[in-house]
PDB file of C-alpha atoms in Angstrom:
ATOM      1  CA  MET A   1       2.117 -16.213  42.756  1.00  0.00           C
ATOM      2  CA  THR A   2      -0.152 -17.219  39.812  1.00  0.00           C
ATOM      3  CA  GLU A   3       2.490 -19.222  37.050  1.00  0.00           C
ATOM      4  CA  PRO A   4       2.211 -17.624  33.661  1.00  0.00           C
ATOM      5  CA  MET A   5       0.352 -18.821  30.778  1.00  0.00           C
ATOM      6  CA  ARG A   6       1.080 -18.720  27.009  1.00  0.00           C
ATOM      7  CA  LEU A   7      -2.105 -16.795  25.702  1.00  0.00           C
ATOM      8  CA  ALA A   8      -3.132 -19.358  23.208  1.00  0.00           C
ATOM      9  CA  LYS A   9      -3.135 -22.015  25.807  1.00  0.00           C
ATOM     10  CA  HIS A  10      -4.934 -19.715  28.130  1.00  0.00           C
ATOM     11  CA  VAL A  11      -7.894 -19.266  24.861  1.00  0.00           C
ATOM     12  CA  SER A  12      -8.133 -22.391  23.930  1.00  0.00           C
ATOM     13  CA  ALA A  13      -9.394 -23.096  27.161  1.00  0.00           C
ATOM     14  CA  MET A  14     -11.463 -20.615  27.676  1.00  0.00           C
ATOM     15  CA  VAL A  15     -13.487 -20.200  24.386  1.00  0.00           C
ATOM     16  CA  PRO A  16     -13.216 -24.186  23.940  1.00  0.00           C
ATOM     17  CA  CYS A  17     -11.210 -24.571  21.009  1.00  0.00           C
ATOM     18  CA  SER A  18      -8.115 -26.355  19.737  1.00  0.00           C
ATOM     19  CA  ARG A  19      -4.400 -24.866  20.641  1.00  0.00           C
ATOM     20  CA  ARG A  20      -3.897 -23.511  16.885  1.00  0.00           C
ATOM     21  CA  GLU A  21      -8.052 -22.352  16.436  1.00  0.00           C
ATOM     22  CA  ALA A  22      -6.928 -19.839  19.130  1.00  0.00           C
ATOM     23  CA  GLU A  23      -3.486 -18.614  17.676  1.00  0.00           C
ATOM     24  CA  LEU A  24      -5.733 -17.796  14.671  1.00  0.00           C
ATOM     25  CA  TYR A  25      -8.004 -15.594  17.173  1.00  0.00           C
ATOM     26  CA  ILE A  26      -4.811 -14.005  18.268  1.00  0.00           C
ATOM     27  CA  ALA A  27      -3.168 -13.592  15.179  1.00  0.00           C
ATOM     28  CA  GLY A  28      -6.229 -12.003  14.045  1.00  0.00           C
ATOM     29  CA  GLY A  29      -6.192  -9.220  16.405  1.00  0.00           C
ATOM     30  CA  TRP A  30     -10.018 -11.111  18.532  1.00  0.00           C
ATOM     31  CA  VAL A  31      -7.924 -11.458  21.734  1.00  0.00           C
ATOM     32  CA  ARG A  32      -8.279  -8.772  24.153  1.00  0.00           C
ATOM     33  CA  VAL A  33      -6.107  -8.878  27.520  1.00  0.00           C
ATOM     34  CA  ASP A  34      -7.037  -5.945  30.446  1.00  0.00           C
ATOM     35  CA  GLY A  35      -9.312  -4.263  27.194  1.00  0.00           C
ATOM     36  CA  GLU A  36      -5.671  -4.399  24.795  1.00  0.00           C
ATOM     37  CA  VAL A  37      -5.876  -6.310  21.636  1.00  0.00           C
ATOM     38  CA  ILE A  38      -3.210  -8.863  21.731  1.00  0.00           C
ATOM     39  CA  GLU A  39      -1.712 -10.351  18.402  1.00  0.00           C
ATOM     40  CA  GLU A  40       0.893 -12.451  20.236  1.00  0.00           C
ATOM     41  CA  PRO A  41       0.232 -16.317  21.037  1.00  0.00           C
ATOM     42  CA  GLN A  42       3.363 -16.407  23.298  1.00  0.00           C
ATOM     43  CA  PHE A  43       1.873 -13.449  25.054  1.00  0.00           C
ATOM     44  CA  ARG A  44       2.420 -14.688  28.976  1.00  0.00           C
ATOM     45  CA  LEU A  45      -0.668 -14.050  31.460  1.00  0.00           C
ATOM     46  CA  THR A  46      -1.181 -14.367  35.172  1.00  0.00           C
ATOM     47  CA  THR A  47      -4.791 -12.751  35.882  1.00  0.00           C
ATOM     48  CA  GLN A  48      -5.180 -10.274  33.941  1.00  0.00           C
ATOM     49  CA  SER A  49      -8.380 -10.282  32.205  1.00  0.00           C
ATOM     50  CA  VAL A  50      -8.976 -12.254  28.609  1.00  0.00           C
ATOM     51  CA  THR A  51     -11.632 -11.654  26.468  1.00  0.00           C
ATOM     52  CA  LEU A  52     -12.527 -12.838  23.122  1.00  0.00           C
ATOM     53  CA  ASP A  53     -14.232 -10.317  20.262  1.00  0.00           C
ATOM     54  CA  ALA A  54     -17.602 -11.356  20.286  1.00  0.00           C
ATOM     55  CA  ASP A  55     -17.672 -11.289  16.156  1.00  0.00           C
ATOM     56  CA  ALA A  56     -14.326 -13.378  15.805  1.00  0.00           C
ATOM     57  CA  GLU A  57     -13.660 -15.322  12.865  1.00  0.00           C
ATOM     58  CA  LEU A  58     -11.333 -18.851  12.263  1.00  0.00           C
ATOM     59  CA  ALA A  59      -9.197 -17.334   9.472  1.00  0.00           C
ATOM     60  CA  PRO A  60      -5.756 -17.329   8.388  1.00  0.00           C
ATOM     61  CA  ALA A  61      -4.251 -13.263   8.456  1.00  0.00           C
ATOM     62  CA  THR A  62      -3.691 -12.303   5.096  1.00  0.00           C
ATOM     63  CA  PRO A  63      -0.243 -10.345   4.077  1.00  0.00           C
ATOM     64  CA  ALA A  64      -1.546  -6.427   4.412  1.00  0.00           C
ATOM     65  CA  THR A  65      -1.129  -4.323   1.022  1.00  0.00           C
ATOM     66  CA  LEU A  66      -1.587  -0.425   1.373  1.00  0.00           C
ATOM     67  CA  VAL A  67      -1.877   2.217  -0.911  1.00  0.00           C
ATOM     68  CA  TRP A  68      -0.066   5.208   0.274  1.00  0.00           C
ATOM     69  CA  HIS A  69       0.494   9.176  -1.014  1.00  0.00           C
ATOM     70  CA  LYS A  70       4.266   9.435  -0.959  1.00  0.00           C
ATOM     71  CA  ALA A  71       5.587  12.486  -0.733  1.00  0.00           C
ATOM     72  CA  ALA A  72       8.062  14.703  -3.361  1.00  0.00           C
ATOM     73  CA  GLU A  73      11.434  13.922  -2.777  1.00  0.00           C
ATOM     74  CA  LEU A  74      11.072  10.973  -0.873  1.00  0.00           C
ATOM     75  CA  ASP A  75      13.899   8.119  -1.627  1.00  0.00           C
ATOM     76  CA  LEU A  76      11.597   4.570  -0.816  1.00  0.00           C
ATOM     77  CA  GLY A  77      16.275   2.832  -1.780  1.00  0.00           C
ATOM     78  CA  ALA A  78      16.955  -0.308  -3.974  1.00  0.00           C
ATOM     79  CA  ASP A  79      14.262  -2.545  -1.555  1.00  0.00           C
ATOM     80  CA  GLY A  80      11.153  -0.106  -1.397  1.00  0.00           C
ATOM     81  CA  ARG A  81      11.766   0.193   2.018  1.00  0.00           C
ATOM     82  CA  GLY A  82      12.210   3.407   2.984  1.00  0.00           C
ATOM     83  CA  GLY A  83       9.867   5.746   4.283  1.00  0.00           C
ATOM     84  CA  ALA A  84       8.013   2.540   5.817  1.00  0.00           C
ATOM     85  CA  ALA A  85       8.552   4.152   8.982  1.00  0.00           C
ATOM     86  CA  LEU A  86       6.467   6.588   8.187  1.00  0.00           C
ATOM     87  CA  VAL A  87       3.361   4.195   7.645  1.00  0.00           C
ATOM     88  CA  THR A  88       2.046   3.679  10.781  1.00  0.00           C
ATOM     89  CA  PRO A  89      -1.523   3.667  12.911  1.00  0.00           C
ATOM     90  CA  ALA A  90      -1.167   7.719  12.622  1.00  0.00           C
ATOM     91  CA  THR A  91      -1.274   7.773   9.864  1.00  0.00           C
ATOM     92  CA  ARG A  92      -3.728   5.648   8.767  1.00  0.00           C
ATOM     93  CA  ALA A  93      -6.865   8.056   6.588  1.00  0.00           C
ATOM     94  CA  SER A  94      -9.845   8.451   9.022  1.00  0.00           C
ATOM     95  CA  ASP A  95     -11.981   7.781   5.447  1.00  0.00           C
ATOM     96  CA  ASP A  96     -10.316   4.159   4.572  1.00  0.00           C
ATOM     97  CA  TYR A  97     -13.284   2.808   3.031  1.00  0.00           C
ATOM     98  CA  SER A  98     -11.600  -1.074   2.470  1.00  0.00           C
ATOM     99  CA  GLY A  99     -13.078  -2.553   6.006  1.00  0.00           C
ATOM    100  CA  VAL A 100      -9.166  -3.895   6.857  1.00  0.00           C
ATOM    101  CA  ARG A 101      -9.311  -4.589  10.694  1.00  0.00           C
ATOM    102  CA  LEU A 102      -6.168  -2.441  11.568  1.00  0.00           C
ATOM    103  CA  LEU A 103      -3.126  -4.975  13.130  1.00  0.00           C
ATOM    104  CA  LYS A 104      -0.132  -4.322  14.216  1.00  0.00           C
ATOM    105  CA  ARG A 105       1.702  -7.009  12.393  1.00  0.00           C
ATOM    106  CA  HIS A 106       0.645  -5.506   9.260  1.00  0.00           C
ATOM    107  CA  PHE A 107       3.456  -2.829   9.413  1.00  0.00           C
ATOM    108  CA  ALA A 108       5.854  -5.283   9.539  1.00  0.00           C
ATOM    109  CA  HIS A 109       7.931  -6.338   6.227  1.00  0.00           C
ATOM    110  CA  LEU A 110       6.352  -3.554   4.173  1.00  0.00           C
ATOM    111  CA  GLY A 111       7.899  -2.460   1.290  1.00  0.00           C
ATOM    112  CA  SER A 112       7.057  -0.541  -1.942  1.00  0.00           C
ATOM    113  CA  ILE A 113       6.700  -3.345  -5.236  1.00  0.00           C
ATOM    114  CA  VAL A 114       5.746  -0.340  -8.162  1.00  0.00           C
ATOM    115  CA  PRO A 115       8.840   1.856  -8.261  1.00  0.00           C
ATOM    116  CA  LEU A 116       8.155   5.894  -8.420  1.00  0.00           C
ATOM    117  CA  GLU A 117      11.255   8.104  -8.891  1.00  0.00           C
ATOM    118  CA  ALA A 118      12.461   9.421  -5.668  1.00  0.00           C
ATOM    119  CA  ALA A 119      11.548  13.158  -6.932  1.00  0.00           C
ATOM    120  CA  ALA A 120       7.346  12.600  -7.595  1.00  0.00           C
ATOM    121  CA  SER A 121       4.732  11.836  -4.678  1.00  0.00           C
ATOM    122  CA  GLY A 122       2.448  10.372  -5.260  1.00  0.00           C
ATOM    123  CA  MET A 123       0.495   6.694  -5.489  1.00  0.00           C
ATOM    124  CA  VAL A 124       2.662   4.374  -3.799  1.00  0.00           C
ATOM    125  CA  VAL A 125       1.168   0.213  -3.192  1.00  0.00           C
ATOM    126  CA  MET A 126       3.131  -0.490   0.119  1.00  0.00           C
ATOM    127  CA  SER A 127       2.657  -4.943   0.615  1.00  0.00           C
ATOM    128  CA  GLN A 128       3.454  -7.874   2.579  1.00  0.00           C
ATOM    129  CA  ASP A 129       2.281 -10.097   0.045  1.00  0.00           C
ATOM    130  CA  ARG A 130       4.904 -11.789  -2.325  1.00  0.00           C
ATOM    131  CA  GLY A 131       2.299 -13.105  -4.881  1.00  0.00           C
ATOM    132  CA  LEU A 132       1.631  -9.398  -5.668  1.00  0.00           C
ATOM    133  CA  ALA A 133       5.041  -8.326  -6.087  1.00  0.00           C
ATOM    134  CA  ALA A 134       5.800 -10.898  -8.084  1.00  0.00           C
ATOM    135  CA  LYS A 135       2.897 -10.325 -10.181  1.00  0.00           C
ATOM    136  CA  PHE A 136       4.451  -6.825 -10.884  1.00  0.00           C
ATOM    137  CA  ALA A 137       8.118  -7.569 -10.822  1.00  0.00           C
ATOM    138  CA  ASP A 138       7.080  -9.792 -14.025  1.00  0.00           C
ATOM    139  CA  ASP A 139       3.928  -8.237 -15.819  1.00  0.00           C
ATOM    140  CA  GLY A 140       4.360  -4.816 -14.090  1.00  0.00           C
ATOM    141  CA  ASP A 141       3.809  -3.140 -17.738  1.00  0.00           C
ATOM    142  CA  ARG A 142       0.765  -4.658 -18.765  1.00  0.00           C
ATOM    143  CA  PHE A 143      -1.290  -1.600 -15.500  1.00  0.00           C
ATOM    144  CA  GLU A 144      -1.567   1.542 -16.906  1.00  0.00           C
ATOM    145  CA  HIS A 145      -0.232   4.305 -14.756  1.00  0.00           C
ATOM    146  CA  GLU A 146      -1.855   7.859 -14.590  1.00  0.00           C
ATOM    147  CA  TYR A 147       0.557  11.021 -13.650  1.00  0.00           C
ATOM    148  CA  VAL A 148      -0.523  14.453 -13.437  1.00  0.00           C
ATOM    149  CA  VAL A 149       2.903  16.898 -14.382  1.00  0.00           C
ATOM    150  CA  GLU A 150       3.201  20.412 -13.120  1.00  0.00           C
ATOM    151  CA  VAL A 151       5.389  22.328 -15.777  1.00  0.00           C
ATOM    152  CA  GLY A 152       7.147  25.292 -16.076  1.00  0.00           C
ATOM    153  CA  ALA A 153       5.584  26.772 -19.139  1.00  0.00           C
ATOM    154  CA  PRO A 154       2.417  26.901 -21.159  1.00  0.00           C
ATOM    155  CA  GLY A 155       2.197  23.717 -23.504  1.00  0.00           C
ATOM    156  CA  THR A 156       1.973  23.486 -26.925  1.00  0.00           C
ATOM    157  CA  ALA A 157       0.049  20.306 -29.841  1.00  0.00           C
ATOM    158  CA  ALA A 158       4.011  19.425 -30.428  1.00  0.00           C
ATOM    159  CA  ALA A 159       4.568  18.373 -26.965  1.00  0.00           C
ATOM    160  CA  LEU A 160       2.028  16.338 -27.197  1.00  0.00           C
ATOM    161  CA  ALA A 161       2.967  14.415 -29.478  1.00  0.00           C
ATOM    162  CA  SER A 162       6.330  14.067 -28.721  1.00  0.00           C
ATOM    163  CA  ILE A 163       5.834  12.650 -25.102  1.00  0.00           C
ATOM    164  CA  GLU A 164       2.991  10.222 -26.962  1.00  0.00           C
ATOM    165  CA  SER A 165       5.724   8.832 -29.504  1.00  0.00           C
ATOM    166  CA  GLY A 166       7.989   8.006 -26.623  1.00  0.00           C
ATOM    167  CA  LYS A 167      10.526  10.168 -27.706  1.00  0.00           C
ATOM    168  CA  GLY A 168      13.635   9.868 -25.415  1.00  0.00           C
ATOM    169  CA  ILE A 169      12.970   6.723 -24.378  1.00  0.00           C
ATOM    170  CA  VAL A 170      16.376   4.473 -25.502  1.00  0.00           C
ATOM    171  CA  ALA A 171      14.960   0.860 -24.087  1.00  0.00           C
ATOM    172  CA  ARG A 172      11.845  -0.203 -25.235  1.00  0.00           C
ATOM    173  CA  ALA A 173       8.930   2.631 -25.031  1.00  0.00           C
ATOM    174  CA  PRO A 174       6.228   2.511 -22.885  1.00  0.00           C
ATOM    175  CA  THR A 175       2.730   1.379 -24.819  1.00  0.00           C
ATOM    176  CA  ALA A 176      -0.831   3.662 -25.453  1.00  0.00           C
ATOM    177  CA  ILE A 177       1.137   6.587 -23.724  1.00  0.00           C
ATOM    178  CA  LYS A 178      -1.669   8.549 -23.294  1.00  0.00           C
ATOM    179  CA  ALA A 179      -1.215  12.481 -23.148  1.00  0.00           C
ATOM    180  CA  SER A 180      -3.317  15.622 -22.573  1.00  0.00           C
ATOM    181  CA  TRP A 181      -2.835  19.164 -21.905  1.00  0.00           C
ATOM    182  CA  GLN A 182      -5.242  19.756 -17.976  1.00  0.00           C
ATOM    183  CA  SER A 183      -4.790  23.571 -17.683  1.00  0.00           C
ATOM    184  CA  GLU A 184      -1.338  26.187 -19.530  1.00  0.00           C
ATOM    185  CA  ALA A 185       1.004  24.523 -17.261  1.00  0.00           C
ATOM    186  CA  ARG A 186      -0.730  20.666 -16.007  1.00  0.00           C
ATOM    187  CA  LEU A 187      -0.668  17.372 -17.953  1.00  0.00           C
ATOM    188  CA  ARG A 188      -2.361  14.419 -18.030  1.00  0.00           C
ATOM    189  CA  ILE A 189      -0.121  11.295 -18.496  1.00  0.00           C
ATOM    190  CA  ALA A 190      -0.898   7.446 -19.014  1.00  0.00           C
ATOM    191  CA  LEU A 191       0.744   4.958 -20.077  1.00  0.00           C
ATOM    192  CA  LYS A 192       2.136   1.014 -19.875  1.00  0.00           C
ATOM    193  CA  SER A 193       4.921   0.907 -18.072  1.00  0.00           C
ATOM    194  CA  SER A 194       6.250   1.121 -14.574  1.00  0.00           C
ATOM    195  CA  ALA A 195      10.237   2.411 -14.915  1.00  0.00           C
ATOM    196  CA  PRO A 196      10.672   5.358 -12.364  1.00  0.00           C
ATOM    197  CA  GLY A 197      11.762   8.071 -14.425  1.00  0.00           C
ATOM    198  CA  GLN A 198      10.139   7.539 -17.651  1.00  0.00           C
ATOM    199  CA  VAL A 199       7.417  10.848 -17.313  1.00  0.00           C
ATOM    200  CA  ARG A 200      10.022  12.752 -16.905  1.00  0.00           C
ATOM    201  CA  ILE A 201      12.446  11.521 -19.973  1.00  0.00           C
ATOM    202  CA  LEU A 202       9.007  12.151 -22.021  1.00  0.00           C
ATOM    203  CA  CYS A 203       8.134  15.391 -20.977  1.00  0.00           C
ATOM    204  CA  GLU A 204      12.241  17.161 -20.660  1.00  0.00           C
ATOM    205  CA  SER A 205      12.635  14.932 -24.281  1.00  0.00           C
ATOM    206  CA  ALA A 206       9.190  17.974 -25.444  1.00  0.00           C
ATOM    207  CA  GLY A 207      10.407  20.235 -24.271  1.00  0.00           C
ATOM    208  CA  LEU A 208       8.882  20.879 -20.973  1.00  0.00           C
ATOM    209  CA  GLU A 209      10.773  22.198 -17.903  1.00  0.00           C
ATOM    210  CA  VAL A 210       9.053  20.016 -14.962  1.00  0.00           C
ATOM    211  CA  LEU A 211       8.537  21.375 -11.831  1.00  0.00           C
ATOM    212  CA  ALA A 212       6.493  18.284 -10.132  1.00  0.00           C
ATOM    213  CA  ILE A 213       5.108  14.871 -11.210  1.00  0.00           C
ATOM    214  CA  ARG A 214       2.621  13.010  -8.391  1.00  0.00           C
ATOM    215  CA  ARG A 215       1.370   9.525  -9.818  1.00  0.00           C
ATOM    216  CA  LEU A 216      -2.924   8.487  -9.387  1.00  0.00           C
ATOM    217  CA  ARG A 217      -3.197   4.990 -10.384  1.00  0.00           C
ATOM    218  CA  ILE A 218      -2.075   2.460 -11.163  1.00  0.00           C
ATOM    219  CA  GLY A 219      -4.417   0.099 -13.138  1.00  0.00           C
ATOM    220  CA  ARG A 220      -7.765   0.135 -11.462  1.00  0.00           C
ATOM    221  CA  ILE A 221      -6.838   1.304  -8.596  1.00  0.00           C
ATOM    222  CA  SER A 222      -6.243   5.148  -7.428  1.00  0.00           C
ATOM    223  CA  MET A 223      -5.020   7.205  -4.884  1.00  0.00           C
ATOM    224  CA  GLY A 224      -8.235   9.063  -4.270  1.00  0.00           C
ATOM    225  CA  LYS A 225      -8.728  12.143  -1.812  1.00  0.00           C
ATOM    226  CA  LEU A 226      -5.745  10.000   0.171  1.00  0.00           C
ATOM    227  CA  ALA A 227      -3.667  13.729   1.770  1.00  0.00           C
ATOM    228  CA  VAL A 228       0.556  13.418   1.339  1.00  0.00           C
ATOM    229  CA  GLY A 229       1.990  11.199   4.039  1.00  0.00           C
ATOM    230  CA  GLN A 230      -1.808   9.328   4.700  1.00  0.00           C
ATOM    231  CA  TRP A 231      -2.319   5.477   3.582  1.00  0.00           C
ATOM    232  CA  ARG A 232      -5.455   3.563   3.072  1.00  0.00           C
ATOM    233  CA  TYR A 233      -5.696  -0.433   2.538  1.00  0.00           C
ATOM    234  CA  LEU A 234      -6.639  -1.891  -0.226  1.00  0.00           C
ATOM    235  CA  ALA A 235      -9.735  -4.142  -0.028  1.00  0.00           C
ATOM    236  CA  PRO A 236     -10.434  -7.710  -0.453  1.00  0.00           C
ATOM    237  CA  SER A 237     -12.145  -6.844  -3.740  1.00  0.00           C
ATOM    238  CA  GLU A 238      -9.974  -4.287  -5.151  1.00  0.00           C
ATOM    239  CA  ARG A 239      -8.368  -5.180  -8.533  1.00  0.00           C
ATOM    240  CA  PHE A 240      -5.321  -3.689 -10.263  1.00  0.00           C
TER     241      PHE A 240
END
């Protein structure tokens, strides 16, 4: 019987390379055991076949950030982790243009870092990146959020003026609120505020019945054509 061996030790001898480099290859998803990608350096081998992808790169695995189209009435919870079980390899958009390679490790410890009220649908940012989370927590109101709101009756110019004035917000009102009618019952609102519920408050304070809210964009990042429940990676070149 062949004595089991840690995958990292086997790869370091096979390449050859240092044990640390072997662990980077494995964590990066470049190593296959009997054709299957294995990301755990401690994986135990016996007689399996091990290969290293020809285009393998020696680089530390970076935290993943995903753009996800959340369904309405889905509560992500106080810690932002609710719904993370729905973000899986199977729900990745087929036209994801990010160029990021899919890894199992990208689905661990994902949490929403830009709040969205439970009743609303649309763009949610799920991330493992603590630095990005801290950036939004400390300075999130620098980024403009764009929404489409469906309302129950034809809109008026007076309703737009009320929304743009920040009426109904007891605490500090969002800055630079822009509102426009896209149709008789569809309203576009853009504002610099990440506080959940404010769009609803602005609309109801203007006398509008809110039927649905959908977030389309945060800063320079758009949800694009993602279907409900689908996600894509944030490309390395993209910035909020």
